[in-house]
Amino acid sequence: METSVDQENIYKKKALNKMKGNALALLGVAVLLFIIAIYFKIPMLQAFSEAAMVGGIADWFAVVALFRHPLGIPIWHTAIIPTKKNEIGENLGSFVSEEFLNREKLEIKLEEFNFATKASDWLSQEENADKIANLVAVNIIPGILKTIKDEDIKRFIQVQFKEKLEAINFGDWVALALEPLQKGQVKDQLLTNVLEVMATELSNNKDLIRKKVKQSTPFLSFGLADKSISEGIFNGLYDFLNEAKNPESEIRLKIDEYINDFLLKVRNSEEMRIKINNMILSFTGKKEVQDYINGIWDEIKLSITRDLDKGDESSIKNSISGLIQTFGKGIQEDDVMIAKINNFIKNDLLSILLNNKKVIGDLISSTVKSWDGKEVSEKLELEIGKDLQYIRINGTLVGGLIGIIIYCVEWTYHYFVV
C-alpha cells in the first residue's frame, strides 16, 4: 500500500523526468537547426545552433556531474555528491553549528517569534488539539500497549500491591476501628442487632436444620428421633439467642467479657496485631486474590482498546483534546507563564543548544556520513533536479544568443575593418 510519501516521490519523479525531457527537446531543436543551417548555408543560424549545442551539452554535463558520472564514464571531479558525501556532511555540520547556532541571531529571532504566545494560540484551537489527541490515541497509546509485556505489568502490580499491604499495620487499623465498640451503648446496640439477625436466620432455616439432623441420625432409628432432636437443637439455639439479647443476662455478660478481652488484646498486644497482619497478608496470597489482581490489568487494557476503537467518540481521545485546549487557553490568559516559557526558551534551552553546538554539528556530519552515497544523490536529485534542468535550458538559449553576438561581432569586423 502506497503511503503519502511514496505518492509525493512519484509526483516529484514525474516532474523531474518532464523537465529533463524539455531540456533534451530544446537541445534536439538546436541540433536540428544546426543541420538546417549547414544544409541551407545560413551562417547566423549556424552560429546560433552551434553555440546553443555547446551551452546545452556543457550544462547537461555540469548538472549530471553533481549526481553521477556522465554516461557512466568515471571522469575526474564528477559524481560530486556521492563521492564527496563525507566532506559535504562535515561542511554542513560546521555551517549549521557556526552560522545557525549563534546566540545573537537566535535571541533576536526568538524574541520576534514569541514562541509561548504562538504555541498557546495553536494549542487552544480545537482542530489542532484534535490532531495531537488523534496522534496520541491512534499511534502512541496503541504502540505502548503493544510494546509493553502483560506479564511485566501484572508482576509490577502484584509487587506494588504486596509492598503497599506490607507497609500497612492492619493491627492498628483494626484496633482503631474497634475502639468505638468499647463504648457501651454502641457495642450493646451492634451486638443486639447481630443477635436479632442470627435469630431471624435461624427461624428461616428451621427446615434445613431438620434435614441436616435427619442426615446425621442412625438409619435404624427410622427417623423417630429426628424430630425431637432437631426441635431440641432449634429451641436451644433460639432460647440462647433470645437470652443473649437481654443486656442483663448471664450469657450477654459472658459475651461482653469476651469482646472486651479481645479488644484489649488487639489494642495492647503486639502479638495479636502481628497475627492480624499475617492473617490478612496470607489471604492476599491466595490464588483467587492473585487472579483478581492479574485481571485488573487485563480489564484496564481491554477498556482502553475498546474506547480507542470508537474513533471520534473515544472518551480518552476527547479528554486528551480537552486537556490540550484547556492548557493552551490557560497559557493565553497567564502573562507570567508566557514570560516564563519565553525566558526558558531564550535562556535555558538556548544555552543547552549553544553549549552543545559542536555535538549537534558532529551529529549532522556523522548522520550524513552514514547515508548511502547513491541513495543520497538520488534523493537530492529528486528534490532539486527539476530546478537544475532550467540550467540546461538556459545554457542552450544563452549559448545560442552568445553565438549570434559573436557572429555579429565577427561579421562587423570583416565587413567594416578588413
Short mmCIF file of C-alpha atoms in Angstrom, two decimals:
data_model
loop_
_atom_site.label_atom_id
_atom_site.label_comp_id
_atom_site.label_asym_id
_atom_site.label_seq_id
_atom_site.Cartn_x
_atom_site.Cartn_y
_atom_site.Cartn_z
CA MET A 1 0.00 0.00 0.00
CA GLU A 2 1.48 3.34 -1.08
CA THR A 3 1.95 6.00 1.58
CA SER A 4 1.62 9.75 1.08
CA VAL A 5 5.43 9.97 0.98
CA ASP A 6 5.60 7.38 -1.81
CA GLN A 7 2.94 9.23 -3.80
CA GLU A 8 4.80 12.51 -3.36
CA ASN A 9 8.05 10.90 -4.57
CA ILE A 10 6.27 9.52 -7.63
CA TYR A 11 4.92 13.00 -8.39
CA LYS A 12 8.39 14.55 -7.99
CA LYS A 13 9.95 11.90 -10.24
CA LYS A 14 7.38 12.56 -12.97
CA ALA A 15 8.01 16.32 -12.75
CA LEU A 16 11.80 15.73 -12.90
CA ASN A 17 11.52 13.47 -15.95
CA LYS A 18 9.26 16.01 -17.65
CA MET A 19 11.80 18.81 -17.15
CA LYS A 20 14.62 16.53 -18.35
CA GLY A 21 12.57 15.85 -21.48
CA ASN A 22 12.03 19.58 -22.06
CA ALA A 23 15.75 20.34 -21.74
CA LEU A 24 16.63 17.44 -24.05
CA ALA A 25 13.99 18.50 -26.57
CA LEU A 26 15.43 22.03 -26.66
CA LEU A 27 18.89 20.59 -27.26
CA GLY A 28 17.38 18.49 -30.04
CA VAL A 29 15.94 21.64 -31.63
CA ALA A 30 19.43 23.18 -31.55
CA VAL A 31 20.83 20.10 -33.33
CA LEU A 32 18.05 20.27 -35.93
CA LEU A 33 18.72 23.98 -36.52
CA PHE A 34 22.41 23.22 -36.93
CA ILE A 35 21.63 20.62 -39.63
CA ILE A 36 19.30 23.08 -41.39
CA ALA A 37 21.92 25.84 -41.20
CA ILE A 38 24.61 23.59 -42.71
CA TYR A 39 22.31 22.32 -45.45
CA PHE A 40 20.94 25.71 -46.44
CA LYS A 41 24.19 27.55 -45.60
CA ILE A 42 22.73 30.07 -43.13
CA PRO A 43 25.74 31.43 -41.20
CA MET A 44 23.84 33.24 -38.41
CA LEU A 45 21.62 30.21 -37.71
CA GLN A 46 24.70 28.02 -37.77
CA ALA A 47 26.42 30.26 -35.22
CA PHE A 48 23.31 30.25 -33.02
CA SER A 49 22.81 26.47 -33.16
CA GLU A 50 26.50 25.66 -32.63
CA ALA A 51 26.73 27.81 -29.52
CA ALA A 52 23.35 26.52 -28.28
CA MET A 53 24.52 22.91 -28.60
CA VAL A 54 27.77 23.69 -26.80
CA GLY A 55 25.94 25.52 -23.99
CA GLY A 56 23.27 22.83 -23.61
CA ILE A 57 25.74 19.93 -23.60
CA ALA A 58 28.13 21.72 -21.24
CA ASP A 59 25.36 22.48 -18.74
CA TRP A 60 23.99 18.93 -19.08
CA PHE A 61 27.47 17.70 -18.17
CA ALA A 62 27.65 20.08 -15.19
CA VAL A 63 24.23 19.08 -13.82
CA VAL A 64 24.77 15.34 -14.27
CA ALA A 65 28.26 15.56 -12.76
CA LEU A 66 26.71 16.62 -9.46
CA PHE A 67 24.87 13.34 -9.04
CA ARG A 68 26.67 10.70 -11.13
CA HIS A 69 29.35 10.05 -13.74
CA PRO A 70 28.14 11.38 -17.15
CA LEU A 71 27.40 8.43 -19.45
CA GLY A 72 28.83 6.18 -16.74
CA ILE A 73 32.38 7.34 -17.51
CA PRO A 74 34.37 7.99 -14.27
CA ILE A 75 35.66 11.41 -15.34
CA TRP A 76 37.65 13.33 -12.73
CA HIS A 77 35.54 15.59 -10.48
CA THR A 78 32.20 14.06 -11.46
CA ALA A 79 29.60 12.30 -9.25
CA ILE A 80 30.45 15.01 -6.73
CA ILE A 81 27.65 14.38 -4.21
CA PRO A 82 28.15 10.60 -3.72
CA THR A 83 31.98 10.80 -3.76
CA LYS A 84 32.23 13.94 -1.61
CA LYS A 85 29.41 12.96 0.75
CA ASN A 86 31.59 12.88 3.87
CA GLU A 87 33.14 16.29 3.16
CA ILE A 88 29.68 17.71 2.46
CA GLY A 89 28.46 16.33 5.81
CA GLU A 90 31.36 17.90 7.69
CA ASN A 91 30.89 21.27 5.98
CA LEU A 92 27.13 21.15 6.59
CA GLY A 93 27.65 20.32 10.27
CA SER A 94 30.16 23.15 10.68
CA PHE A 95 27.92 25.58 8.81
CA VAL A 96 24.88 24.82 10.97
CA SER A 97 26.80 24.94 14.26
CA GLU A 98 28.63 28.16 13.42
CA GLU A 99 26.06 30.13 11.43
CA PHE A 100 22.70 28.97 12.77
CA LEU A 101 23.62 28.30 16.41
CA ASN A 102 24.67 31.88 17.08
CA ARG A 103 23.42 33.45 20.32
CA GLU A 104 22.83 36.98 19.00
CA LYS A 105 20.95 35.82 15.91
CA LEU A 106 18.89 33.24 17.80
CA GLU A 107 17.92 35.66 20.60
CA ILE A 108 16.62 38.20 18.09
CA LYS A 109 14.61 35.54 16.23
CA LEU A 110 13.18 34.07 19.45
CA GLU A 111 12.07 37.48 20.71
CA GLU A 112 10.39 38.21 17.39
CA PHE A 113 8.74 34.80 17.26
CA ASN A 114 7.24 34.83 20.81
CA PHE A 115 7.03 31.06 20.98
CA ALA A 116 4.76 30.84 24.07
CA THR A 117 2.00 33.02 22.59
CA LYS A 118 2.03 31.30 19.21
CA ALA A 119 2.14 27.83 20.79
CA SER A 120 -0.74 28.59 23.19
CA ASP A 121 -2.84 30.06 20.36
CA TRP A 122 -2.19 26.97 18.28
CA LEU A 123 -2.96 24.53 21.10
CA SER A 124 -6.19 26.31 22.11
CA GLN A 125 -7.74 25.71 18.69
CA GLU A 126 -9.97 22.64 18.67
CA GLU A 127 -8.73 21.44 15.28
CA ASN A 128 -5.09 21.42 16.39
CA ALA A 129 -5.86 19.86 19.76
CA ASP A 130 -7.79 17.10 17.96
CA LYS A 131 -4.78 16.45 15.70
CA ILE A 132 -2.48 15.93 18.68
CA ALA A 133 -5.10 13.88 20.55
CA ASN A 134 -5.69 11.74 17.46
CA LEU A 135 -1.93 11.15 17.11
CA VAL A 136 -1.75 10.04 20.74
CA ALA A 137 -4.90 7.87 20.52
CA VAL A 138 -4.13 6.24 17.16
CA ASN A 139 -0.34 5.82 17.34
CA ILE A 140 1.21 6.42 20.74
CA ILE A 141 -1.18 4.64 23.14
CA PRO A 142 -1.70 1.51 20.96
CA GLY A 143 2.06 1.45 20.34
CA ILE A 144 2.73 1.49 24.07
CA LEU A 145 0.15 -1.25 24.70
CA LYS A 146 1.78 -3.44 22.03
CA THR A 147 5.32 -2.76 23.26
CA ILE A 148 4.89 -3.49 26.96
CA LYS A 149 4.60 -7.10 28.12
CA ASP A 150 1.47 -8.06 30.03
CA GLU A 151 3.48 -10.33 32.33
CA ASP A 152 5.73 -7.44 33.37
CA ILE A 153 2.78 -5.17 34.14
CA LYS A 154 1.00 -7.86 36.14
CA ARG A 155 4.19 -8.64 38.05
CA PHE A 156 4.64 -4.92 38.76
CA ILE A 157 1.06 -4.58 40.03
CA GLN A 158 1.45 -7.62 42.27
CA VAL A 159 4.75 -6.38 43.71
CA GLN A 160 3.32 -2.90 44.34
CA PHE A 161 0.16 -4.37 45.85
CA LYS A 162 2.17 -6.61 48.17
CA GLU A 163 4.57 -3.83 49.21
CA LYS A 164 1.72 -1.44 49.95
CA LEU A 165 -0.09 -4.06 52.03
CA GLU A 166 3.07 -4.98 53.96
CA ALA A 167 3.60 -1.30 54.74
CA ILE A 168 0.16 -1.11 56.37
CA ASN A 169 -0.23 -2.06 60.07
CA PHE A 170 -3.64 -3.70 59.94
CA GLY A 171 -3.48 -4.36 63.67
CA ASP A 172 -3.56 -0.61 64.37
CA TRP A 173 -6.37 -0.14 61.87
CA VAL A 174 -8.45 -2.91 63.43
CA ALA A 175 -7.80 -1.55 66.91
CA LEU A 176 -8.78 1.94 65.79
CA ALA A 177 -11.90 0.66 64.02
CA LEU A 178 -12.99 -1.41 67.06
CA GLU A 179 -12.29 1.34 69.59
CA PRO A 180 -15.88 2.73 69.41
CA LEU A 181 -17.14 -0.74 70.37
CA GLN A 182 -15.66 -0.30 73.82
CA LYS A 183 -18.26 2.36 74.47
CA GLY A 184 -21.19 0.51 75.99
CA GLN A 185 -24.10 1.97 74.03
CA VAL A 186 -22.55 1.45 70.60
CA LYS A 187 -21.32 -2.04 71.43
CA ASP A 188 -24.62 -3.14 73.01
CA GLN A 189 -26.69 -1.87 70.08
CA LEU A 190 -24.43 -3.51 67.50
CA LEU A 191 -24.39 -6.83 69.39
CA THR A 192 -28.18 -6.77 69.78
CA ASN A 193 -28.60 -6.18 66.05
CA VAL A 194 -26.28 -9.08 65.25
CA LEU A 195 -28.15 -11.41 67.62
CA GLU A 196 -31.50 -10.41 66.08
CA VAL A 197 -30.22 -11.17 62.62
CA MET A 198 -28.95 -14.56 63.79
CA ALA A 199 -32.30 -15.38 65.42
CA THR A 200 -34.16 -14.42 62.24
CA GLU A 201 -31.86 -16.54 60.08
CA LEU A 202 -32.29 -19.45 62.50
CA SER A 203 -36.07 -19.28 62.13
CA ASN A 204 -35.86 -19.04 58.36
CA ASN A 205 -33.65 -22.16 58.18
CA LYS A 206 -35.58 -24.43 60.57
CA ASP A 207 -36.31 -26.94 57.79
CA LEU A 208 -32.63 -27.01 56.81
CA ILE A 209 -31.70 -27.82 60.44
CA ARG A 210 -34.20 -30.68 60.49
CA LYS A 211 -32.81 -32.03 57.20
CA LYS A 212 -29.21 -31.93 58.49
CA VAL A 213 -30.20 -33.69 61.71
CA LYS A 214 -32.01 -36.40 59.73
CA GLN A 215 -28.89 -36.98 57.62
CA SER A 216 -26.81 -37.39 60.77
CA THR A 217 -29.06 -39.75 62.80
CA PRO A 218 -28.61 -43.55 62.63
CA PHE A 219 -30.58 -45.40 59.93
CA LEU A 220 -32.01 -47.89 62.49
CA SER A 221 -33.86 -45.10 64.34
CA PHE A 222 -36.29 -44.98 61.40
CA GLY A 223 -36.49 -41.22 61.78
CA LEU A 224 -38.24 -41.47 65.20
CA ALA A 225 -35.62 -39.33 66.91
CA ASP A 226 -35.15 -36.84 64.07
CA LYS A 227 -37.97 -34.53 65.01
CA SER A 228 -37.25 -34.43 68.74
CA ILE A 229 -33.52 -33.90 68.15
CA SER A 230 -34.00 -31.15 65.56
CA GLU A 231 -36.61 -29.42 67.72
CA GLY A 232 -34.29 -29.61 70.69
CA ILE A 233 -31.40 -28.11 68.74
CA PHE A 234 -33.55 -25.37 67.25
CA ASN A 235 -35.24 -24.43 70.56
CA GLY A 236 -31.93 -24.48 72.39
CA LEU A 237 -30.25 -22.16 69.90
CA TYR A 238 -33.27 -19.89 69.69
CA ASP A 239 -33.53 -19.58 73.51
CA PHE A 240 -29.78 -18.91 73.67
CA LEU A 241 -30.02 -16.06 71.16
CA ASN A 242 -33.11 -14.53 72.80
CA GLU A 243 -31.48 -14.63 76.23
CA ALA A 244 -28.31 -13.10 74.79
CA LYS A 245 -30.35 -10.13 73.55
CA ASN A 246 -31.02 -9.14 77.16
CA PRO A 247 -28.12 -6.88 78.25
CA GLU A 248 -28.52 -8.06 81.84
CA SER A 249 -28.43 -11.80 81.10
CA GLU A 250 -25.53 -14.01 82.16
CA ILE A 251 -24.92 -15.07 78.54
CA ARG A 252 -24.75 -11.43 77.43
CA LEU A 253 -22.31 -10.62 80.20
CA LYS A 254 -20.08 -13.52 79.10
CA ILE A 255 -20.19 -12.28 75.50
CA ASP A 256 -19.36 -8.75 76.64
CA GLU A 257 -16.46 -10.06 78.68
CA TYR A 258 -15.10 -11.99 75.67
CA ILE A 259 -15.45 -8.98 73.37
CA ASN A 260 -13.75 -6.64 75.86
CA ASP A 261 -10.94 -9.12 76.31
CA PHE A 262 -10.48 -9.37 72.53
CA LEU A 263 -10.49 -5.58 72.10
CA LEU A 264 -7.89 -5.17 74.83
CA LYS A 265 -5.66 -7.76 73.17
CA VAL A 266 -5.97 -6.06 69.80
CA ARG A 267 -5.25 -2.70 71.34
CA ASN A 268 -2.40 -3.65 73.64
CA SER A 269 -0.92 -6.91 72.37
CA GLU A 270 1.75 -6.66 69.68
CA GLU A 271 1.47 -10.39 69.16
CA MET A 272 -2.24 -10.07 68.35
CA ARG A 273 -1.56 -7.30 65.84
CA ILE A 274 1.08 -9.41 64.13
CA LYS A 275 -1.41 -12.29 63.89
CA ILE A 276 -3.99 -9.97 62.30
CA ASN A 277 -1.41 -8.67 59.80
CA ASN A 278 -0.27 -12.18 58.89
CA MET A 279 -3.83 -13.38 58.50
CA ILE A 280 -4.68 -10.57 56.06
CA LEU A 281 -1.42 -10.91 54.13
CA SER A 282 -1.86 -14.68 53.84
CA PHE A 283 -5.34 -14.04 52.45
CA THR A 284 -3.88 -11.83 49.68
CA GLY A 285 -1.59 -14.68 48.65
CA LYS A 286 -4.47 -16.97 47.74
CA LYS A 287 -4.87 -17.91 44.10
CA GLU A 288 -8.28 -16.27 43.82
CA VAL A 289 -6.87 -12.94 45.02
CA GLN A 290 -3.84 -13.23 42.72
CA ASP A 291 -6.10 -13.98 39.75
CA TYR A 292 -8.18 -10.93 40.60
CA ILE A 293 -5.08 -8.72 40.76
CA ASN A 294 -3.87 -10.07 37.39
CA GLY A 295 -7.30 -9.40 35.92
CA ILE A 296 -7.05 -5.71 36.82
CA TRP A 297 -4.52 -5.05 34.01
CA ASP A 298 -6.49 -7.16 31.52
CA GLU A 299 -9.61 -5.13 32.26
CA ILE A 300 -7.75 -1.82 32.01
CA LYS A 301 -6.14 -2.79 28.70
CA LEU A 302 -9.43 -4.07 27.26
CA SER A 303 -11.27 -0.91 28.33
CA ILE A 304 -8.62 1.34 26.75
CA THR A 305 -8.66 -0.64 23.49
CA ARG A 306 -12.45 -0.62 23.25
CA ASP A 307 -12.58 3.10 23.92
CA LEU A 308 -9.93 3.94 21.32
CA ASP A 309 -11.79 1.83 18.73
CA LYS A 310 -14.67 4.31 18.95
CA GLY A 311 -12.67 6.84 16.92
CA ASP A 312 -14.08 10.35 17.26
CA GLU A 313 -16.38 9.10 20.04
CA SER A 314 -13.44 7.93 22.14
CA SER A 315 -13.63 9.45 25.62
CA ILE A 316 -9.85 9.10 26.01
CA LYS A 317 -9.16 11.00 22.79
CA ASN A 318 -11.73 13.69 23.61
CA SER A 319 -10.34 14.04 27.13
CA ILE A 320 -6.81 14.50 25.77
CA SER A 321 -8.09 17.07 23.26
CA GLY A 322 -9.93 18.93 26.01
CA LEU A 323 -6.86 18.95 28.25
CA ILE A 324 -4.71 20.33 25.42
CA GLN A 325 -7.20 23.12 24.67
CA THR A 326 -7.53 23.96 28.36
CA PHE A 327 -3.75 24.04 28.68
CA GLY A 328 -3.46 26.35 25.65
CA LYS A 329 -6.17 28.72 26.87
CA GLY A 330 -4.66 28.72 30.36
CA ILE A 331 -1.32 29.89 28.98
CA GLN A 332 -3.03 32.55 26.84
CA GLU A 333 -4.53 34.13 29.94
CA ASP A 334 -1.38 33.90 32.05
CA ASP A 335 1.16 36.60 31.18
CA VAL A 336 3.53 35.34 33.86
CA MET A 337 3.55 31.83 32.37
CA ILE A 338 4.09 33.22 28.86
CA ALA A 339 7.07 35.20 30.11
CA LYS A 340 8.47 32.15 31.91
CA ILE A 341 8.18 29.93 28.83
CA ASN A 342 9.77 32.52 26.57
CA ASN A 343 12.56 33.13 29.07
CA PHE A 344 13.14 29.40 29.41
CA ILE A 345 13.47 29.00 25.65
CA LYS A 346 15.56 32.15 25.32
CA ASN A 347 17.94 31.38 28.19
CA ASP A 348 17.93 27.77 29.34
CA LEU A 349 17.07 25.96 26.13
CA LEU A 350 19.22 28.30 24.07
CA SER A 351 22.15 27.74 26.44
CA ILE A 352 21.75 23.97 26.05
CA LEU A 353 21.81 24.31 22.26
CA LEU A 354 24.83 26.65 22.28
CA ASN A 355 26.76 24.53 24.76
CA ASN A 356 26.19 21.50 22.57
CA LYS A 357 26.50 23.10 19.14
CA LYS A 358 29.66 21.13 18.40
CA VAL A 359 27.82 17.94 19.31
CA ILE A 360 24.95 18.99 17.02
CA GLY A 361 27.37 19.73 14.21
CA ASP A 362 29.09 16.36 14.71
CA LEU A 363 25.69 14.65 14.77
CA ILE A 364 24.76 16.20 11.41
CA SER A 365 28.13 15.27 9.99
CA SER A 366 28.02 11.65 11.21
CA THR A 367 24.42 11.28 10.05
CA VAL A 368 25.28 12.41 6.53
CA LYS A 369 28.33 10.14 6.52
CA SER A 370 26.15 7.16 7.45
CA TRP A 371 23.93 7.65 4.42
CA ASP A 372 24.46 5.61 1.25
CA GLY A 373 26.11 7.87 -1.37
CA LYS A 374 23.96 6.68 -4.27
CA GLU A 375 20.76 6.96 -2.24
CA VAL A 376 21.65 10.50 -1.09
CA SER A 377 22.38 11.50 -4.69
CA GLU A 378 19.05 10.12 -5.90
CA LYS A 379 17.09 11.85 -3.13
CA LEU A 380 18.78 15.20 -3.72
CA GLU A 381 18.23 14.95 -7.46
CA LEU A 382 14.57 14.21 -6.77
CA GLU A 383 14.32 17.37 -4.65
CA ILE A 384 16.36 19.88 -6.69
CA GLY A 385 16.88 18.13 -10.04
CA LYS A 386 13.76 19.69 -11.55
CA ASP A 387 15.07 23.21 -10.94
CA LEU A 388 18.54 22.28 -12.17
CA GLN A 389 17.09 21.38 -15.57
CA TYR A 390 16.48 25.10 -16.07
CA ILE A 391 20.27 25.46 -16.08
CA ARG A 392 20.38 23.20 -19.13
CA ILE A 393 17.55 25.10 -20.81
CA ASN A 394 19.12 28.48 -20.03
CA GLY A 395 22.52 27.22 -21.14
CA THR A 396 21.12 26.21 -24.51
CA LEU A 397 19.31 29.53 -25.06
CA VAL A 398 22.03 31.78 -23.65
CA GLY A 399 24.67 29.83 -25.59
CA GLY A 400 22.72 30.40 -28.80
CA LEU A 401 22.38 34.14 -28.12
CA ILE A 402 26.09 34.42 -27.37
CA GLY A 403 26.78 32.58 -30.64
CA ILE A 404 24.74 35.20 -32.51
CA ILE A 405 26.57 38.02 -30.71
CA ILE A 406 29.96 36.52 -31.59
CA TYR A 407 28.85 36.03 -35.17
CA CYS A 408 27.66 39.66 -35.40
CA VAL A 409 30.92 40.97 -33.95
CA GLU A 410 32.91 38.82 -36.35
CA TRP A 411 30.75 39.87 -39.32
CA THR A 412 31.07 43.56 -38.40
CA TYR A 413 34.83 43.23 -38.09
CA HIS A 414 35.19 41.59 -41.51
CA TYR A 415 32.71 43.96 -43.18
CA PHE A 416 33.95 47.30 -41.83
CA VAL A 417 37.53 46.68 -40.78
CA VAL A 418 39.05 44.11 -43.08
#
